[in-house]
Amino acid sequence: MKRSQPDPLSREQTPWLFAAALVTTLPHTLQQPWWLSALGGLLFAWAFLLWREDRRLPGRWILLALVVAGIAAILADFRTLLGREAGVATLVLFMAMKLLELRSRRDATVIVMLGYFLLLTHYFHSQDIPTGLWLLFALWVVTAALVRLQAATMPPRENLFQAGSLLAQALPFMLVLYLLFPRINGPLWGLPADAFTGQTGLSDSMAPGNIANLVRSGEIAFRVRFDEALPARQQLYWRGPVLESFDGRTWRQSTRPANPERIEELGPRIAYEMTLEAHGQRWLLALDAPVTLPAGANLDGRLSALAPRPVEKRQRLRLSSSPAYRLNTAESPLSLSDNLRLPANNNPQTRELARNWQAQANDPAEVIALALRHFREEPFHYTLQPPLLGRDGIDDFLFRTRRGFCEHYAAAFVVLMRNAGIPARVVTGYQGGELNPRDGYLVVRQSEAHAWAEVWLEQRGWIRVDPTAAVAPERIERGIVDALPAGEPLPAFLLRHGDWLHDLRHRWEALNNAWNQHILGYDTQRQRDLLSRLGFAVDWRQLVIALGLACALILALVTAWSLRQRIRPAPEIRLWHRAQRRIGIHCAPGETPLAFAARLRAADPALAARFDPVVRHFMLARYAPDNPNSLAALAAAVKRLPRRRIA
């Protein structure tokens, strides 16, 4: 004889499990491969159809075949079953498959627990405000599904209310753990190698089109708040990697160890706080030229500020820079030689032009002026859509296409300088930024990515030369939108919108910045500052004691509140007692409402006539609760009673 299924699910419980599975997996469709979303949707639809038509669930062999096929597909797509992306894909697939074997409460509990775990995985991709709001809603739905497993006949509204009540009771614990739990630098566990994939930003190399492609991204690279007034836009050069090695097409960082930089400050320093987004590299993108760095950071010898390890999470940094400076007025011969090196038999027209300038100029400064005048007076165009270049790309750009972005102008200028005997190199980073008037932060996006040149002159050291400013000065003075010609196709985020849309974006970004600064940015240092202001010594033992005492106090308060809720009289009982207080006569212990009304009628017929509606509506509210208006009618009858006291 076939054995009965232990703890079978009722039809009323299953839809809540479908809802829990849907809200915890749906956002992953934005990140996972299309085939996985399609497969999960088909499995979900299949399970829902079987439930709706009350048909038999598939057998174990069919489920086993689905598991094997799904794992094989994930392995073929991700080349591994480990790591963030493959692991999340496996969990999503298992959630969809588990819906096809919902036979008992044990299966339902697995779905609920898997749903709770899947909530955590959404933060692997995003930690912004919309994600947080969605996860709060999903947490409510999953908790409601858990409540439904314990009370199958509870009305849906009461079910949702009970789930919300449980979350409200957990809220104080969440706040205490957030504030007092010891903060750990880095993740709670070691994430695999793909944990930080998908991060955008500058690369350690530059080829034609690289920065132009990066400019199409509206993602925020970093935010800056200056201690004093905002510097002039022409000073806002945020220094990234310096590229010295050139193979005829691609610029790369030199592998030669650099000599220590010698900076001579020629003006006042600018102090600022930077909130740097994760980009997976070590450079800190400080304002040129950095002179004061955070603890552990250093300069690489080419004036690029480097963190001790790759920036794999948002960081808040204190820095100061000196926009007016001299760098390495006495440079090593090896460095100068490296910054004159060019591929042999490459770009002959460029070489000839540079040597003509060298022959007619009296010093290197005149050669630089001739090059900038050439860019300014010849028909060069600044564009996001430059034509393709051939083997001699610099020749093609200078003499044929004359259309390019900042990397084209910086690369061509440096090649011209090297051919003229002037040491030169390419510097990449960001230029400019947009001030958000709502919070006072300068927002620097990936669209502000830029490349410029540095040349070395005797007694002046390395000086910045931006050839893009000769072709499109609007790029430096006002931004990329003003620099591009009319009709140039722009990404949507760069298009000019109405003032109200611009203000709305500022408000939203200021809100996100506050979220990042005060919620996500609550790190070890901020926890120490908070505890110090509260009078606690920052000590692990005292922190654990404070955490335990706070949790114990909250547990006691929540327990007392729960017990009070259980012993609190029903609403109709509270109104019945209020009615007795209003007339000054109380029902004796064991006396029924009807007996009390009869006693009142014998003592004071006039008062009893006014009290009779209270008795009638109380009996309906107490013993016929299906009438939705009985409680309101009772409250109105109590309100009409006179306030009097009878001895």
XYZ file of C-alpha atoms in Angstrom:
647
model
C 0.000 0.000 0.000
C 1.265 3.469 -0.896
C 2.356 5.469 2.114
C 0.748 8.876 2.633
C 2.856 11.978 2.268
C 3.817 13.393 5.707
C 2.616 16.953 6.438
C 1.034 17.557 3.032
C 0.596 21.128 1.810
C -2.821 22.633 1.371
C -3.777 24.419 -1.841
C -4.021 27.701 0.090
C -0.371 27.532 1.185
C 1.223 26.874 -2.214
C 0.584 30.300 -3.859
C 2.525 32.001 -1.077
C 5.525 29.814 -1.897
C 5.239 30.746 -5.577
C 5.236 34.411 -4.563
C 8.298 33.909 -2.333
C 10.196 32.191 -5.146
C 9.233 34.887 -7.642
C 10.232 37.953 -5.600
C 13.590 36.463 -4.587
C 14.657 35.391 -8.087
C 13.074 37.985 -10.382
C 15.784 40.714 -10.026
C 18.459 38.202 -11.041
C 17.040 38.219 -14.586
C 18.876 41.541 -15.024
C 22.230 39.872 -14.355
C 22.035 36.235 -15.413
C 22.168 34.802 -18.983
C 18.967 35.002 -21.005
C 18.692 31.237 -21.328
C 18.705 30.820 -17.549
C 15.913 33.381 -17.157
C 13.909 31.636 -19.874
C 14.455 28.193 -18.319
C 13.526 29.434 -14.846
C 10.390 31.080 -16.245
C 9.338 27.865 -18.011
C 9.850 25.775 -14.873
C 7.917 28.300 -12.796
C 5.046 28.346 -15.316
C 5.009 24.531 -15.433
C 4.814 24.255 -11.640
C 2.073 26.901 -11.464
C 0.034 25.130 -14.161
C 0.285 21.804 -12.312
C -0.916 23.469 -9.112
C -3.799 25.317 -10.774
C -5.104 22.190 -12.509
C -4.352 20.024 -9.466
C -2.277 17.623 -11.541
C 0.397 15.219 -10.412
C 3.939 16.581 -9.972
C 6.752 15.097 -12.117
C 8.584 12.035 -10.845
C 12.075 11.881 -9.380
C 13.714 10.726 -12.612
C 12.384 13.713 -14.525
C 13.616 16.051 -11.789
C 17.015 14.352 -11.765
C 17.297 14.781 -15.538
C 16.437 18.481 -15.172
C 19.083 18.934 -12.481
C 21.783 17.257 -14.576
C 20.842 19.268 -17.678
C 20.761 22.538 -15.721
C 24.135 21.939 -14.057
C 25.667 21.005 -17.417
C 24.318 24.207 -19.001
C 25.710 26.349 -16.168
C 29.075 24.608 -16.441
C 29.142 25.153 -20.216
C 28.260 28.854 -19.885
C 30.392 29.848 -16.875
C 33.151 27.231 -17.260
C 32.843 26.551 -13.525
C 30.338 25.775 -10.807
C 32.166 27.963 -8.278
C 32.245 31.713 -7.937
C 29.635 34.409 -7.576
C 27.941 34.268 -10.965
C 27.851 30.484 -11.336
C 26.814 30.009 -7.707
C 23.899 32.433 -7.940
C 22.797 30.877 -11.237
C 22.732 27.452 -9.565
C 20.621 28.740 -6.663
C 18.134 30.384 -9.024
C 17.829 27.178 -11.026
C 17.359 25.074 -7.900
C 14.637 27.425 -6.647
C 12.680 26.996 -9.894
C 13.127 23.213 -9.822
C 12.118 22.927 -6.181
C 8.660 24.240 -7.102
C 8.166 21.022 -9.096
C 8.415 18.828 -5.972
C 6.241 20.743 -3.513
C 4.658 17.788 -1.754
C 5.177 18.420 1.957
C 5.853 21.172 4.466
C 9.479 20.109 4.494
C 9.744 20.994 0.786
C 8.014 24.289 1.507
C 10.459 25.079 4.312
C 13.361 24.484 1.920
C 11.892 27.059 -0.480
C 11.477 29.604 2.318
C 15.036 29.107 3.591
C 16.416 29.244 0.048
C 14.444 32.443 -0.485
C 16.024 34.032 2.593
C 19.485 33.104 1.326
C 18.777 34.398 -2.187
C 17.959 37.803 -0.711
C 21.614 38.138 0.280
C 22.870 37.385 -3.229
C 21.220 40.496 -4.695
C 23.771 42.639 -2.860
C 26.521 41.000 -4.907
C 25.352 43.114 -7.846
C 23.956 46.269 -6.298
C 23.612 47.919 -2.895
C 21.596 50.955 -3.950
C 18.318 52.215 -2.531
C 15.949 50.506 -5.036
C 17.630 47.175 -4.316
C 17.195 47.726 -0.582
C 13.504 48.612 -0.957
C 12.837 45.593 -3.152
C 14.579 43.283 -0.690
C 12.493 44.656 2.181
C 9.366 43.862 0.181
C 10.735 40.408 -0.715
C 11.612 39.770 2.936
C 8.022 40.602 3.885
C 6.640 38.195 1.262
C 8.980 35.338 2.252
C 8.136 35.830 5.933
C 4.435 35.813 5.054
C 4.972 32.479 3.294
C 6.623 31.151 6.450
C 3.695 32.357 8.580
C 1.298 30.703 6.139
C 2.981 27.357 6.689
C 2.112 27.604 10.382
C -1.472 28.870 9.931
C -3.022 27.555 6.743
C -6.500 29.022 7.394
C -5.419 32.533 8.349
C -6.998 35.289 6.180
C -4.488 36.806 3.705
C -4.596 40.285 5.275
C -3.974 38.858 8.723
C -1.163 36.749 7.264
C 0.592 39.820 5.842
C -0.007 41.724 9.075
C 1.586 38.958 11.140
C 4.621 38.896 8.833
C 4.972 42.677 9.121
C 4.666 42.433 12.899
C 7.499 39.891 13.028
C 9.717 42.137 10.903
C 8.878 45.141 13.082
C 9.932 43.190 16.175
C 13.204 42.281 14.441
C 13.917 45.897 13.440
C 15.477 46.959 16.805
C 17.797 43.930 16.679
C 18.805 44.888 13.143
C 19.654 48.442 14.197
C 21.668 47.329 17.225
C 23.606 44.757 15.215
C 24.238 47.331 12.484
C 25.579 49.895 14.955
C 27.451 47.689 17.421
C 28.485 44.495 15.654
C 32.271 44.675 15.110
C 32.937 45.962 11.610
C 35.336 43.913 9.520
C 37.431 45.394 6.749
C 36.580 43.370 3.674
C 33.846 40.785 3.101
C 32.770 38.315 5.755
C 34.075 35.485 3.609
C 36.560 35.246 0.769
C 34.708 35.756 -2.474
C 35.978 33.873 -5.541
C 37.864 35.475 -8.379
C 34.762 36.678 -10.237
C 33.406 38.622 -7.268
C 34.409 41.963 -8.725
C 33.764 41.386 -12.412
C 31.829 43.971 -14.339
C 33.574 46.958 -12.770
C 34.230 49.778 -15.185
C 36.925 52.402 -15.248
C 40.271 53.303 -16.722
C 42.528 50.576 -18.018
C 46.302 50.261 -17.665
C 46.582 50.632 -21.449
C 45.162 52.942 -24.109
C 44.364 52.323 -27.764
C 42.289 54.436 -30.173
C 38.659 54.309 -29.102
C 39.193 53.064 -25.528
C 38.346 56.286 -23.743
C 35.671 57.215 -26.293
C 33.893 53.974 -25.394
C 34.283 54.689 -21.673
C 32.749 58.138 -22.136
C 29.477 56.477 -23.150
C 29.053 55.251 -19.566
C 27.121 57.436 -17.144
C 28.345 55.531 -14.083
C 29.871 57.598 -11.304
C 33.630 57.143 -10.920
C 33.963 59.146 -7.698
C 32.542 62.048 -5.723
C 34.545 64.871 -4.169
C 33.740 67.417 -1.486
C 36.262 70.230 -1.145
C 37.032 71.770 2.219
C 36.922 75.230 0.661
C 35.695 76.705 -2.622
C 35.442 74.571 -5.754
C 38.604 75.008 -7.880
C 38.382 76.325 -11.425
C 37.344 73.693 -13.938
C 40.687 74.055 -15.749
C 42.377 72.735 -12.584
C 40.221 69.627 -12.281
C 42.617 67.045 -13.726
C 42.233 63.754 -11.844
C 45.409 61.779 -12.404
C 45.317 58.066 -13.196
C 47.886 55.738 -14.821
C 50.800 57.233 -16.760
C 51.559 55.461 -20.059
C 55.087 55.556 -21.445
C 55.474 52.432 -23.598
C 54.205 52.638 -27.217
C 54.182 49.824 -29.791
C 52.729 51.813 -32.682
C 49.089 51.385 -31.660
C 48.691 50.798 -27.916
C 50.106 52.789 -25.003
C 50.969 50.881 -21.837
C 52.515 51.500 -18.460
C 56.279 51.106 -18.366
C 57.690 48.145 -16.490
C 60.759 50.176 -15.515
C 60.840 51.161 -11.833
C 60.458 54.923 -11.589
C 62.677 57.217 -9.575
C 61.110 58.895 -6.548
C 59.155 61.979 -7.554
C 60.379 65.364 -6.369
C 57.486 67.820 -6.166
C 58.022 71.548 -5.706
C 54.758 73.176 -4.655
C 54.180 76.587 -6.248
C 50.811 77.441 -4.723
C 48.394 76.661 -1.888
C 47.141 73.159 -1.316
C 43.562 72.042 -1.912
C 42.131 69.666 0.695
C 39.192 67.417 -0.139
C 37.371 64.206 0.677
C 36.892 61.676 -2.119
C 34.375 58.835 -2.223
C 35.911 56.483 -4.764
C 33.793 53.789 -6.386
C 35.207 50.288 -6.826
C 37.103 49.894 -10.099
C 39.340 46.865 -9.481
C 42.639 48.745 -9.935
C 45.046 50.380 -7.493
C 45.008 54.015 -8.656
C 43.214 56.552 -6.488
C 42.616 59.213 -9.179
C 43.799 62.103 -7.005
C 43.675 65.713 -8.153
C 46.876 66.592 -9.976
C 49.292 66.828 -8.181
C 48.677 64.826 -4.994
C 50.826 65.770 -2.000
C 48.973 64.224 0.965
C 47.643 60.676 0.682
C 45.611 58.325 2.907
C 47.432 55.905 5.177
C 48.942 53.027 3.209
C 48.787 54.802 -0.172
C 51.860 55.945 -2.069
C 53.012 57.631 -5.271
C 54.446 55.365 -7.954
C 57.254 57.665 -9.114
C 55.161 59.030 -11.992
C 52.881 61.000 -9.668
C 50.029 58.478 -9.752
C 48.524 57.813 -6.317
C 48.209 54.084 -5.618
C 46.297 52.176 -2.953
C 48.050 49.248 -1.244
C 45.627 46.829 -2.941
C 43.034 46.977 -5.731
C 40.004 49.147 -4.955
C 37.312 46.485 -4.802
C 34.790 48.341 -2.664
C 33.714 51.938 -2.244
C 36.286 53.918 -0.252
C 36.216 57.313 1.437
C 39.600 59.054 1.315
C 41.133 62.269 2.634
C 43.668 63.883 0.282
C 45.233 67.211 -0.570
C 46.776 68.379 -3.825
C 48.776 71.282 -5.201
C 47.508 72.317 -8.660
C 50.596 74.522 -9.201
C 53.793 72.476 -8.983
C 57.065 71.449 -10.568
C 57.827 67.751 -10.941
C 61.304 66.230 -11.288
C 63.241 69.166 -12.691
C 66.232 66.809 -12.497
C 65.061 63.619 -14.211
C 67.093 60.456 -14.626
C 68.661 59.818 -18.059
C 66.985 56.396 -18.191
C 63.529 57.936 -17.729
C 64.198 60.564 -20.385
C 65.445 57.902 -22.777
C 62.323 55.770 -22.223
C 60.125 58.744 -22.968
C 61.849 59.347 -26.315
C 61.547 55.777 -27.547
C 59.336 55.027 -30.580
C 58.858 51.985 -32.818
C 61.217 51.904 -35.794
C 59.876 52.594 -39.306
C 56.568 53.822 -37.955
C 54.529 56.928 -38.886
C 57.070 58.503 -41.305
C 54.968 61.595 -42.075
C 54.628 62.409 -38.391
C 58.380 61.996 -37.939
C 59.117 64.356 -40.827
C 56.679 67.017 -39.564
C 58.159 66.929 -36.059
C 61.730 67.223 -37.305
C 60.785 70.210 -39.474
C 59.398 71.928 -36.391
C 62.530 71.001 -34.464
C 64.716 72.535 -37.169
C 62.871 75.854 -37.268
C 62.346 76.229 -33.499
C 64.848 77.770 -31.115
C 63.907 75.632 -28.121
C 61.477 72.832 -27.114
C 58.867 75.341 -25.922
C 58.553 76.655 -29.486
C 58.058 73.107 -30.800
C 55.215 72.638 -28.317
C 53.668 75.923 -29.441
C 53.928 74.911 -33.108
C 52.200 71.587 -32.392
C 49.354 73.236 -30.493
C 48.933 75.841 -33.234
C 48.801 73.016 -35.770
C 45.953 71.359 -33.872
C 44.185 74.679 -33.424
C 44.419 75.992 -36.999
C 44.176 72.842 -39.116
C 40.697 71.311 -39.701
C 40.742 68.838 -36.808
C 37.443 67.663 -35.329
C 36.616 66.438 -31.836
C 34.237 63.457 -32.083
C 33.097 60.293 -30.345
C 32.966 58.476 -33.694
C 36.457 58.665 -35.211
C 37.226 56.658 -38.371
C 39.312 53.505 -38.187
C 43.066 53.951 -38.455
C 45.577 51.811 -40.327
C 49.022 50.480 -39.437
C 50.508 53.982 -39.214
C 47.677 55.246 -37.064
C 49.258 58.561 -36.078
C 49.943 59.432 -39.725
C 46.382 58.509 -40.655
C 45.005 60.699 -37.892
C 47.227 63.755 -38.475
C 47.136 63.802 -42.279
C 44.010 61.937 -43.407
C 41.061 61.608 -41.004
C 41.760 64.488 -38.553
C 38.816 63.291 -36.500
C 39.346 61.865 -33.041
C 38.754 61.904 -29.332
C 41.093 62.938 -26.521
C 43.207 59.770 -26.741
C 43.914 60.473 -30.427
C 45.138 63.999 -29.722
C 47.181 63.031 -26.659
C 48.835 60.089 -28.459
C 49.566 62.122 -31.610
C 51.018 64.984 -29.569
C 53.338 62.697 -27.588
C 54.573 60.971 -30.767
C 55.249 64.395 -32.326
C 57.190 65.492 -29.259
C 59.280 62.339 -29.115
C 60.134 62.662 -32.810
C 61.228 66.242 -32.090
C 63.545 65.053 -29.305
C 61.328 66.150 -26.399
C 60.608 63.525 -23.708
C 56.853 63.068 -23.477
C 54.273 60.637 -22.120
C 50.514 60.080 -21.973
C 48.551 60.596 -18.757
C 45.051 59.162 -18.396
C 42.465 60.046 -15.813
C 39.411 62.288 -15.624
C 38.868 65.977 -16.289
C 36.122 68.144 -14.846
C 33.024 67.035 -12.999
C 29.512 68.276 -12.239
C 28.670 69.996 -8.970
C 25.500 68.668 -7.350
C 23.907 71.704 -5.677
C 21.797 69.470 -3.436
C 24.670 68.080 -1.379
C 27.722 70.086 -2.477
C 29.594 67.105 -3.957
C 31.415 67.257 -7.273
C 30.308 64.200 -9.249
C 32.885 62.783 -11.676
C 31.464 60.202 -14.080
C 33.101 57.757 -16.444
C 32.037 60.162 -19.196
C 34.662 62.596 -17.847
C 37.465 60.122 -18.701
C 40.288 61.987 -20.417
C 43.833 61.673 -21.711
C 46.442 64.411 -21.890
C 50.208 64.708 -22.342
C 53.221 65.578 -20.223
C 56.493 66.847 -21.631
C 59.785 67.297 -19.849
C 61.620 70.606 -20.173
C 64.876 71.606 -18.553
C 64.487 73.599 -15.334
C 60.711 73.136 -15.539
C 60.429 69.359 -15.196
C 57.289 67.554 -16.314
C 54.552 69.950 -17.400
C 51.011 69.206 -18.475
C 50.003 69.901 -22.071
C 46.435 69.120 -23.143
C 46.181 69.146 -26.943
C 42.435 68.534 -26.722
C 42.115 72.057 -25.323
C 43.642 73.410 -28.555
C 41.060 71.616 -30.708
C 38.001 71.812 -28.431
C 38.592 74.240 -25.541
C 34.948 73.804 -24.542
C 35.800 70.260 -23.369
C 37.999 71.667 -20.598
C 36.013 74.804 -19.844
C 32.422 73.491 -19.894
C 32.398 69.729 -20.492
C 32.109 67.130 -23.202
C 28.581 68.035 -24.369
C 29.600 71.580 -25.300
C 32.729 70.309 -27.051
C 31.064 67.863 -29.429
C 29.706 69.190 -32.725
C 25.986 69.648 -33.328
C 24.289 66.457 -34.447
C 26.820 64.172 -32.727
C 24.907 61.159 -31.314
C 25.165 61.266 -27.534
C 24.337 58.738 -24.816
C 20.958 59.425 -23.215
C 22.432 60.598 -19.915
C 24.394 63.364 -21.714
C 21.388 64.807 -23.525
C 20.114 68.208 -22.441
C 16.878 67.805 -20.493
C 14.522 70.254 -18.840
C 15.525 71.981 -15.626
C 13.116 69.895 -13.578
C 14.608 66.636 -14.879
C 18.108 67.916 -14.173
C 17.076 68.875 -10.645
C 15.379 65.494 -10.168
C 18.602 63.715 -11.131
C 20.545 65.874 -8.674
C 18.099 65.040 -5.896
C 18.242 61.330 -6.642
C 22.044 61.285 -6.785
C 22.260 63.293 -3.546
C 19.959 60.755 -1.884
C 22.110 57.896 -3.175
C 25.222 59.668 -1.967
C 23.728 60.067 1.516
C 22.874 56.343 1.468
C 26.439 55.507 0.452
C 28.046 57.867 2.954
C 25.980 57.136 6.050
C 24.594 53.615 5.556
C 26.908 51.649 3.278
C 29.872 53.764 4.396
C 29.456 52.882 8.081
C 32.892 51.332 8.444
C 35.260 50.605 11.298
C 36.358 54.222 11.661
C 32.812 55.568 11.742
C 31.828 52.934 14.289
C 34.743 53.996 16.486
C 33.743 57.649 16.181
C 30.136 56.848 17.134
C 31.119 54.761 20.141
C 33.589 57.410 21.283
C 30.844 60.052 21.200
C 28.627 57.722 23.249
C 31.374 57.323 25.843
C 32.428 53.763 25.005
C 36.043 52.742 24.702
C 36.681 51.086 21.360
C 37.566 47.667 22.694
C 36.377 44.321 21.325
C 35.408 43.014 24.754
C 33.428 46.111 25.712
C 31.831 46.141 22.268
C 30.658 42.532 22.665
C 29.343 43.299 26.173
C 27.463 46.373 24.924
C 26.048 44.352 22.049
C 24.884 41.580 24.375
C 23.301 44.004 26.857
C 21.506 45.906 24.096
C 20.149 42.709 22.560
C 19.033 41.448 25.982
C 17.239 44.727 26.701
C 15.478 44.689 23.341
C 14.499 41.050 23.829
C 13.010 41.884 27.235
C 11.053 44.838 25.815
C 9.752 42.844 22.850
C 8.769 39.971 25.158
C 6.932 42.320 27.510
C 5.142 43.941 24.571
C 4.157 40.547 23.172
C 2.778 39.388 26.528
C 0.857 42.627 26.891
C -0.622 42.142 23.445
C -1.770 38.672 24.415
C -3.495 39.735 27.677
C -4.927 42.951 26.264
C -8.762 42.781 26.182
C -10.602 42.673 22.894
C -11.873 46.017 21.506
C -15.499 45.350 22.429
C -14.475 44.500 26.023
C -12.544 47.780 26.305
C -15.578 49.714 25.034
C -17.850 47.858 27.510
C -15.612 48.890 30.425
C -15.465 52.467 29.112
C -19.270 52.589 29.077
C -19.420 51.544 32.732
C -16.873 54.232 33.680
C -18.914 56.903 31.913
C -22.070 56.177 33.890
C -20.238 55.485 37.153
C -21.844 52.047 37.682
C -19.886 48.815 37.196
C -20.941 45.306 36.302
C -20.420 42.895 39.190
C -18.119 39.860 38.734
C -20.124 37.055 37.148
C -22.958 39.399 36.187
C -24.024 39.115 32.541
C -24.671 42.224 30.402
C -28.388 41.472 30.354
C -28.498 41.060 34.160
C -26.533 44.312 34.531
C -29.031 46.097 32.244
C -31.943 44.748 34.326
C -30.310 45.998 37.559
C -29.688 49.377 35.968
C -33.309 49.540 34.780
C -34.565 49.013 38.331
C -32.269 51.670 39.769
C -32.550 54.388 37.072
C -34.978 53.751 34.184
C -33.938 56.942 32.325
C -30.269 55.994 32.389
C -31.093 52.397 31.501
C -32.938 53.583 28.393
C -29.794 55.349 27.189
C -27.627 52.361 28.151
C -29.723 49.753 26.305
C -28.131 50.503 22.865
C -24.728 49.847 24.428
C -25.866 46.443 25.669
C -27.429 45.546 22.329
C -24.397 46.521 20.230
C -22.002 44.910 22.720
C -23.829 41.603 22.418
C -23.636 41.813 18.608
C -19.945 42.753 18.593
C -19.053 40.079 21.124
C -21.121 37.164 19.937
C -21.780 37.992 16.281
C -18.405 39.363 15.080
C -19.227 38.797 11.396
C -21.097 42.094 11.330
C -18.410 44.652 10.331
C -20.444 47.619 11.648
C -21.154 46.309 15.147
C -17.922 47.596 16.691
C -18.370 51.080 15.210
C -21.985 51.135 16.395
C -20.886 50.147 19.895
C -18.294 52.929 19.976
C -20.916 55.463 18.869
C -23.370 54.272 21.538
C -20.719 54.590 24.263
C -19.882 58.089 23.071
C -23.540 59.164 23.453
C -23.678 58.135 27.137
C -23.755 60.978 29.691
C -20.843 61.372 32.064
C -22.252 60.975 35.580
C -21.513 59.325 38.856
C -24.110 57.465 40.947
C -23.338 56.670 44.519
